[in-house]
Each structure stands twice: as C-alpha cells, then as structure tokens.
Amino acid sequence: MSVQQPTRMNYVAVGATSTTAFGSPGAYLHRVVVNVASNTEASAIVKDGSTTLVSFPATTAAGVYSVELNVATTGQITATCSQNASMSVVGLFSTYA
C-alpha cells in the first residue's frame, strides 16, 4: 500500500501598492487572503483576465479576510493592492507569466 501525498498549492504574495500578474487559462484559484491594515486607501482586487473575481473597496474595515473561490481561470490572474493592504493568492498555477 502506498501513501498518497496531498496536493500542495502554490501561492503568490502581493504587497502594498503593487500589481502582480501570474497563471494562465485553466489554472485553479483556490483562495484569496487579504490583510487590510487600515480602512484608509486599502483596496484589493483580483481579476481573471478582464473579469473581477474579488474586490475590496478602500473603505473596508481593518482585518484579515479569506475568500474561498475554487474556480478554474479563463485568463491570466492579476492581483492589485493599494497602500495599507496586502494579499496572498492560493491555488494551482504557474507562478509568474
């Protein structure tokens, strides 16, 4: 009997005031974890091609938010954070396009 190893997910960390593009069509997007440090200028957006999947407006209260998506992408993933926000995008994808 063989032991099955769990599938290990990749993640991409997106820092404050940055945009990162990664993945390709057909990638699996599992979860987005957003850390909002302050509700002043703390927006975070994740897009699949031109479709917005997750959007936290600049008025979101400070805290850590986890959004489970479980979707296959149709385009390249783009994650953008403004100041006072950062995020980790978790899934099965090539790291950077």
Coordinates of C-alpha atoms in Angstrom, one line a residue:
M1 CA 0.0 0.0 0.0
S2 CA 1.4 3.4 -1.0
V3 CA 0.9 6.6 0.9
Q4 CA -0.8 9.4 -1.1
Q5 CA 0.8 12.8 -0.8
P6 CA -1.6 15.8 -0.6
T7 CA -1.6 18.3 -3.4
R8 CA 0.5 21.2 -2.4
M9 CA -0.9 24.6 -3.5
N10 CA 1.2 27.5 -4.9
Y11 CA 0.8 31.0 -3.6
V12 CA 1.7 34.4 -4.7
A13 CA 2.2 37.2 -2.2
V14 CA 1.1 40.7 -3.3
G15 CA 2.5 43.6 -1.3
A16 CA 1.0 47.0 -0.7
T17 CA 1.0 49.4 -3.7
S18 CA 1.8 46.6 -6.2
T19 CA 0.3 44.6 -9.1
T20 CA 1.3 41.0 -9.9
A21 CA 0.2 39.0 -13.0
F22 CA 0.6 35.2 -13.0
G23 CA -1.0 32.0 -14.0
S24 CA -2.6 31.0 -17.3
P25 CA -6.0 29.9 -18.6
G26 CA -7.2 26.7 -16.8
A27 CA -5.3 27.5 -13.5
Y28 CA -7.1 26.6 -10.3
L29 CA -7.7 29.6 -8.0
H30 CA -8.5 28.3 -4.5
R31 CA -8.4 31.2 -2.1
V32 CA -7.5 34.8 -1.6
V33 CA -6.4 36.1 1.8
V34 CA -6.4 39.8 2.2
N35 CA -4.8 41.7 5.1
V36 CA -6.3 45.2 5.5
A37 CA -4.1 47.3 7.8
S38 CA -6.3 50.4 7.7
N39 CA -9.6 51.4 6.1
T40 CA -7.9 54.4 4.5
E41 CA -6.8 53.6 0.9
A42 CA -6.7 49.8 1.4
S43 CA -8.3 48.4 -1.7
A44 CA -7.5 44.9 -3.1
I45 CA -8.7 43.5 -6.5
V46 CA -8.2 40.0 -8.1
K47 CA -9.0 39.7 -11.8
D48 CA -9.3 36.7 -14.1
G49 CA -8.5 38.3 -17.5
S50 CA -10.9 41.2 -17.5
T51 CA -13.4 39.7 -15.0
T52 CA -13.2 40.9 -11.4
L53 CA -13.4 38.0 -9.0
V54 CA -12.6 39.7 -5.7
S55 CA -12.8 43.4 -4.9
F56 CA -12.3 45.0 -1.5
P57 CA -13.1 48.8 -1.6
A58 CA -10.9 51.3 0.1
T59 CA -13.4 51.7 3.0
T60 CA -13.1 48.0 4.1
A61 CA -12.6 47.8 7.9
A62 CA -9.1 46.7 9.1
G63 CA -8.7 42.9 9.5
V64 CA -7.9 39.7 7.7
Y65 CA -10.4 38.4 5.1
S66 CA -10.3 35.0 3.5
V67 CA -12.4 34.4 0.3
E68 CA -12.7 30.9 -1.0
L69 CA -13.2 30.8 -4.8
N70 CA -12.5 27.3 -6.1
V71 CA -12.6 28.3 -9.8
A72 CA -10.7 27.5 -13.0
T73 CA -9.5 30.6 -14.6
T74 CA -10.1 31.6 -18.2
G75 CA -7.2 34.1 -18.4
Q76 CA -4.2 35.4 -16.7
I77 CA -4.7 36.3 -13.0
T78 CA -3.9 39.8 -11.9
A79 CA -3.8 40.9 -8.3
T80 CA -3.6 44.5 -7.2
C81 CA -3.2 46.1 -3.8
S82 CA -3.2 49.7 -2.8
Q83 CA -1.4 51.1 0.2
N84 CA -2.4 49.6 3.6
A85 CA -3.4 46.2 2.0
S86 CA -1.6 43.1 1.0
M87 CA -2.8 39.6 -0.1
S88 CA -1.9 36.0 -0.7
V89 CA -3.5 34.3 -3.7
V90 CA -3.5 30.5 -3.3
G91 CA -4.1 27.8 -6.0
L92 CA -2.6 25.6 -8.6
F93 CA -0.9 27.8 -11.2
S94 CA 2.4 28.6 -12.7
T95 CA 4.0 31.2 -10.6
Y96 CA 4.6 34.1 -12.9
A97 CA 3.7 34.6 -16.6

